CSV table of C-alpha atoms in Angstrom, one decimal:
chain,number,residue,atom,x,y,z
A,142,UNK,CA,-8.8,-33.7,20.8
A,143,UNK,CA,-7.8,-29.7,20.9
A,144,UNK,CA,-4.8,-28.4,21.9
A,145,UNK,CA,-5.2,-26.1,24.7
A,146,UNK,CA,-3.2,-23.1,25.7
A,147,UNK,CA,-2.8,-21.8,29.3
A,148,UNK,CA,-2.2,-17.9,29.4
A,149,UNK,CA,-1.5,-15.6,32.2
A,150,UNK,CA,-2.0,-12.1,33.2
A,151,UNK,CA,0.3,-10.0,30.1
A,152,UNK,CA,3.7,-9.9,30.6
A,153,UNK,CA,6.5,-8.2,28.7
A,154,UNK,CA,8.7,-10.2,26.4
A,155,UNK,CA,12.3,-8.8,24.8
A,156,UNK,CA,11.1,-8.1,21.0
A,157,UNK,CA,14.5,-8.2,19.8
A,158,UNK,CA,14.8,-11.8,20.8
A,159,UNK,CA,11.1,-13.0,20.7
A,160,UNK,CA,11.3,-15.3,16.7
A,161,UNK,CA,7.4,-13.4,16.7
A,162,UNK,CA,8.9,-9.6,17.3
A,163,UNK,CA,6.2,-9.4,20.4
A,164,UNK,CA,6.4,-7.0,23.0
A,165,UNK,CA,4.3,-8.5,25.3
A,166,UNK,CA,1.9,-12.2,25.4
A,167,UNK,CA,-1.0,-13.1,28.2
A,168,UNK,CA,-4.8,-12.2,28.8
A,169,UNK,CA,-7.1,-9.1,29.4
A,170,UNK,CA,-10.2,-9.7,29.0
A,171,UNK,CA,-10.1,-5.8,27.2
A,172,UNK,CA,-8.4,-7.6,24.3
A,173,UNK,CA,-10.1,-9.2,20.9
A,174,UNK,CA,-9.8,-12.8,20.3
A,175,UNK,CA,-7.6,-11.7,17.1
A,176,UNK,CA,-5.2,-10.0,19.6
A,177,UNK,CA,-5.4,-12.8,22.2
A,178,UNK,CA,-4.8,-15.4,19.4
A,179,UNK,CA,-2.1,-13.4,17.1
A,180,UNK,CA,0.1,-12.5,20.9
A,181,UNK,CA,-0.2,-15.8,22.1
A,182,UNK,CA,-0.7,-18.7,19.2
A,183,UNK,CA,3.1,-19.5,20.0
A,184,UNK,CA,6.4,-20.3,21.5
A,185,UNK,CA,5.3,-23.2,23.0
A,186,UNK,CA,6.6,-27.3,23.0
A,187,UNK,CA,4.5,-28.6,20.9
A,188,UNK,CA,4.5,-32.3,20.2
A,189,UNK,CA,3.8,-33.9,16.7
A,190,UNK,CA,0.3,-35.0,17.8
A,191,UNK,CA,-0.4,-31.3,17.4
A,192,UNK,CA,-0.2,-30.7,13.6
A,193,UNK,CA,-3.5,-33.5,13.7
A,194,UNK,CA,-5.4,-31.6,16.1
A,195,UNK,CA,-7.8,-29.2,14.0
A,196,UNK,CA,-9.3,-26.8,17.0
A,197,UNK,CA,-6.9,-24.3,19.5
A,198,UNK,CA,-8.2,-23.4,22.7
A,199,UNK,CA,-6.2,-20.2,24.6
A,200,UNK,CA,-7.7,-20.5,28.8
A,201,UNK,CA,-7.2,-17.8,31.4
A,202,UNK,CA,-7.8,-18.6,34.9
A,203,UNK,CA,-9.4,-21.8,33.9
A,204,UNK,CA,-11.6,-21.6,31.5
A,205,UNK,CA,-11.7,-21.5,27.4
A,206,UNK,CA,-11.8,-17.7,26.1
A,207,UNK,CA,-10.3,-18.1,22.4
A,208,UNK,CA,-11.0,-20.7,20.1
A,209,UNK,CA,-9.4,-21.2,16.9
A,210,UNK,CA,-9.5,-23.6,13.9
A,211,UNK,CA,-5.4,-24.8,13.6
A,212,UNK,CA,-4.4,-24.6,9.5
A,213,UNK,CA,-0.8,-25.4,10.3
A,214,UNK,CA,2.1,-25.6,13.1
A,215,UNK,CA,5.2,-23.6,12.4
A,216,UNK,CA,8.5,-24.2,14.0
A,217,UNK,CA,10.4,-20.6,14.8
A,218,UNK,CA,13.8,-20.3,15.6
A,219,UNK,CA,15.1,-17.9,18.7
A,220,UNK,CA,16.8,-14.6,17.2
A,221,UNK,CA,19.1,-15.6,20.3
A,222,UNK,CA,19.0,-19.0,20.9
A,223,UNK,CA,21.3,-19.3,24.0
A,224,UNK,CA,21.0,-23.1,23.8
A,225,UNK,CA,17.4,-23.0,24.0
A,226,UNK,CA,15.5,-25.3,21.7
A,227,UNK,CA,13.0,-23.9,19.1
A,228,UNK,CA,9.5,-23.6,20.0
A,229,UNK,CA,6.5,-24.1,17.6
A,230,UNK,CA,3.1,-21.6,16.8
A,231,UNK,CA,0.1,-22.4,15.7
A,232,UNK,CA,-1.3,-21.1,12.0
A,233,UNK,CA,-5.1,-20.5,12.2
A,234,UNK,CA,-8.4,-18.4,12.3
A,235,UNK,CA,-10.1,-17.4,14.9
A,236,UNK,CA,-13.4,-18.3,15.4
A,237,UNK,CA,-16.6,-16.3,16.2
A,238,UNK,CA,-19.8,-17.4,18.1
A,239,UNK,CA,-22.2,-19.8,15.3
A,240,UNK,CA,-19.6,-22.1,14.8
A,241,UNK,CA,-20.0,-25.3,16.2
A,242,UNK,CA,-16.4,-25.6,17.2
A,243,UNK,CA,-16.2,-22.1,19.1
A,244,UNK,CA,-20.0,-22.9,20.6
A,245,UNK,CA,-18.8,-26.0,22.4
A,246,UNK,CA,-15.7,-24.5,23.6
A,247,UNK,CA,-16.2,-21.2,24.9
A,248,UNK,CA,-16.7,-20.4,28.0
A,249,UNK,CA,-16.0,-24.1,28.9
A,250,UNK,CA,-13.8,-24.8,32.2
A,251,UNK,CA,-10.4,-26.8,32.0
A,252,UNK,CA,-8.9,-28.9,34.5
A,253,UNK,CA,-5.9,-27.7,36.4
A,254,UNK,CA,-2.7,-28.5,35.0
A,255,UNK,CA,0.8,-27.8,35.3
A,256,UNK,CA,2.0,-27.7,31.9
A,257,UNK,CA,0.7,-24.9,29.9
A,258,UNK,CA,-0.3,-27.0,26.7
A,259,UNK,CA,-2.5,-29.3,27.4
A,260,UNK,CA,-4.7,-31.5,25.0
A,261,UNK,CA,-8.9,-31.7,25.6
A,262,UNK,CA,-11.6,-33.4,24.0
A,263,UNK,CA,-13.9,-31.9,21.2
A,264,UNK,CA,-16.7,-31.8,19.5
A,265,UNK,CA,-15.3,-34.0,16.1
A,266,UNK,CA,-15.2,-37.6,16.2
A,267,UNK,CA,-11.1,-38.1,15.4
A,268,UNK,CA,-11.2,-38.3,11.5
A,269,UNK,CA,-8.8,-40.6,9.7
A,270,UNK,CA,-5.3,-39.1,8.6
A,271,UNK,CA,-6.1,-37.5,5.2
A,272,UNK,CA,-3.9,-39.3,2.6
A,273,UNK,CA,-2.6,-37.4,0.0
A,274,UNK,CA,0.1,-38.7,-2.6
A,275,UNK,CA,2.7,-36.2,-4.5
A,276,UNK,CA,0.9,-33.5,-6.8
A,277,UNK,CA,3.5,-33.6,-9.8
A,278,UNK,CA,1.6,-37.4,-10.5
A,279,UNK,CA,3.8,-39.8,-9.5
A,280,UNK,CA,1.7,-41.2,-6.5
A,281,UNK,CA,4.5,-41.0,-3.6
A,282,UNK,CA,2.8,-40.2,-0.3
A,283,UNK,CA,3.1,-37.3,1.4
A,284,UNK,CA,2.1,-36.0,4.6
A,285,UNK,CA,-0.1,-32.6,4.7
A,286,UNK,CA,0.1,-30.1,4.7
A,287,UNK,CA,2.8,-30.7,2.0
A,288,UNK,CA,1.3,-31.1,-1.5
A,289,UNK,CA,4.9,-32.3,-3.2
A,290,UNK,CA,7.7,-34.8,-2.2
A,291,UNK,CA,11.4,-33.1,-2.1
A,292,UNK,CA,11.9,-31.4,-5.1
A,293,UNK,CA,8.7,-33.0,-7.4
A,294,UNK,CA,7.3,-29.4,-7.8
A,295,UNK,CA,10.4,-28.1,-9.4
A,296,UNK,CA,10.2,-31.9,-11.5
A,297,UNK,CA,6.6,-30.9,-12.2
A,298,UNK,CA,7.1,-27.6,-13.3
A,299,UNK,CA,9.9,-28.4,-15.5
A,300,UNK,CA,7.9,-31.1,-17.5
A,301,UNK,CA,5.1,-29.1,-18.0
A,302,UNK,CA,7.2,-25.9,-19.7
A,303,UNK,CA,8.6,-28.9,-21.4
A,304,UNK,CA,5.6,-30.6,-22.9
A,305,UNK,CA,4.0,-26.5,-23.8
A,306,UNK,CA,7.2,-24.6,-24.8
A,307,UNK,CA,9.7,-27.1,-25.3
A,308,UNK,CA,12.3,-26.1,-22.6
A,309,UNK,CA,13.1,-23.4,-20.4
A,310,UNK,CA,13.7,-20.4,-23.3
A,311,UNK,CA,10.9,-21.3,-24.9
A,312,UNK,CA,8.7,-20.5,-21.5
A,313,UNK,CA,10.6,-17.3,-21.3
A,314,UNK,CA,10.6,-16.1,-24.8
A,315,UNK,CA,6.1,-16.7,-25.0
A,316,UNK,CA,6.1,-15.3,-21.4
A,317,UNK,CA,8.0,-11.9,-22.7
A,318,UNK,CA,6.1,-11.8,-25.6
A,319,UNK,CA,2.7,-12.0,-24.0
A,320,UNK,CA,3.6,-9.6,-21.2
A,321,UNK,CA,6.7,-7.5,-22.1
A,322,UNK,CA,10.2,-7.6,-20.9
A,323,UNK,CA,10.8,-6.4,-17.3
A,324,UNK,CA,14.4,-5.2,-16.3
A,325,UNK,CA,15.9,-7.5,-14.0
């Protein structure tokens, strides 16, 4: 599945209380696929089920006229949150014509909805969860795009300034030695 994205014609947004600093989010068919993607790749309700969806589709007037390959989901808070509950974005790249992702989609029509996010099939068999466990070496899962559990990287780091320099001071003392001194 892809998550899909239903814009409308551009409409002006208060900058001062947009989490993204916009001005304005929608379609014209004037703008780039970097401008359509980098206005409108968020505030939107986003379920969890979309962090495991690797392709984003933005539609205007029913059919597909961004795709982009989804590296992350990032929750934003309002500058102004009135009550309101935070909204998530999408993290990606955009893709260009030649890849088979953006070949498939483009262009393609999407069924009426009334919600504006809306999940579709595409081209990718649904792969298997990628397991990872906790970089620092002690095998506890963890869920990407995460490399470390709570507080293993500062464990990691720690042991390895250890095992080299012998503590902390001993990092800092070879580290000013080999590249000088800066003033705090």
């Amino acid at each position: 599945m892809a998550v899909n994205f239903k814009l409308s014609d551009i409409k002006p947004v208060d900058p001062q209380d947009d989490p993204m600093g916009r001005e304005w989010v929608g379609y014209r068919a004037t703008l780039t696929d970097e401008q359509v993607f980098t206005q409108n790749r968020g505030m939107w309700f986003l379920a969890a089920r979309a962090e495991e969806e690797r392709y984003a589709t933005f539609s205007y007037t029913g059919k597909i006229v961004v795709v982009v390959e989804i590296t992350g989901v990032e929750t934003l808070p309002w500058a102004r949150p009135n009550g309101r509950r935070d909204k998530q974005a999408v993290i990606g790249r955009v893709l260009e014509s030649g890849h088979p992702a953006y070949d498939f989609f483009i262009g393609r029509p999407i069924a009426a909805a009334r919600n504006p996010v809306s999940y579709i099939n595409d081209p990718e068999p649904r792969r298997a969860p990628e397991r990872r466990s906790c970089a620092c070496g002690c095998d506890t899962p963890v869920q990407p795009p995460k490399h470390f559990a709570p507080g293993h990287d500062q464990r990691a780091v720690h042991e390895r300034i250890a095992r080299r320099w012998g503590d902390t001071v001993g990092f800092i003392r070879w580290f000013d030695e080999t590249y000088g001194r800066q003033a705090a």
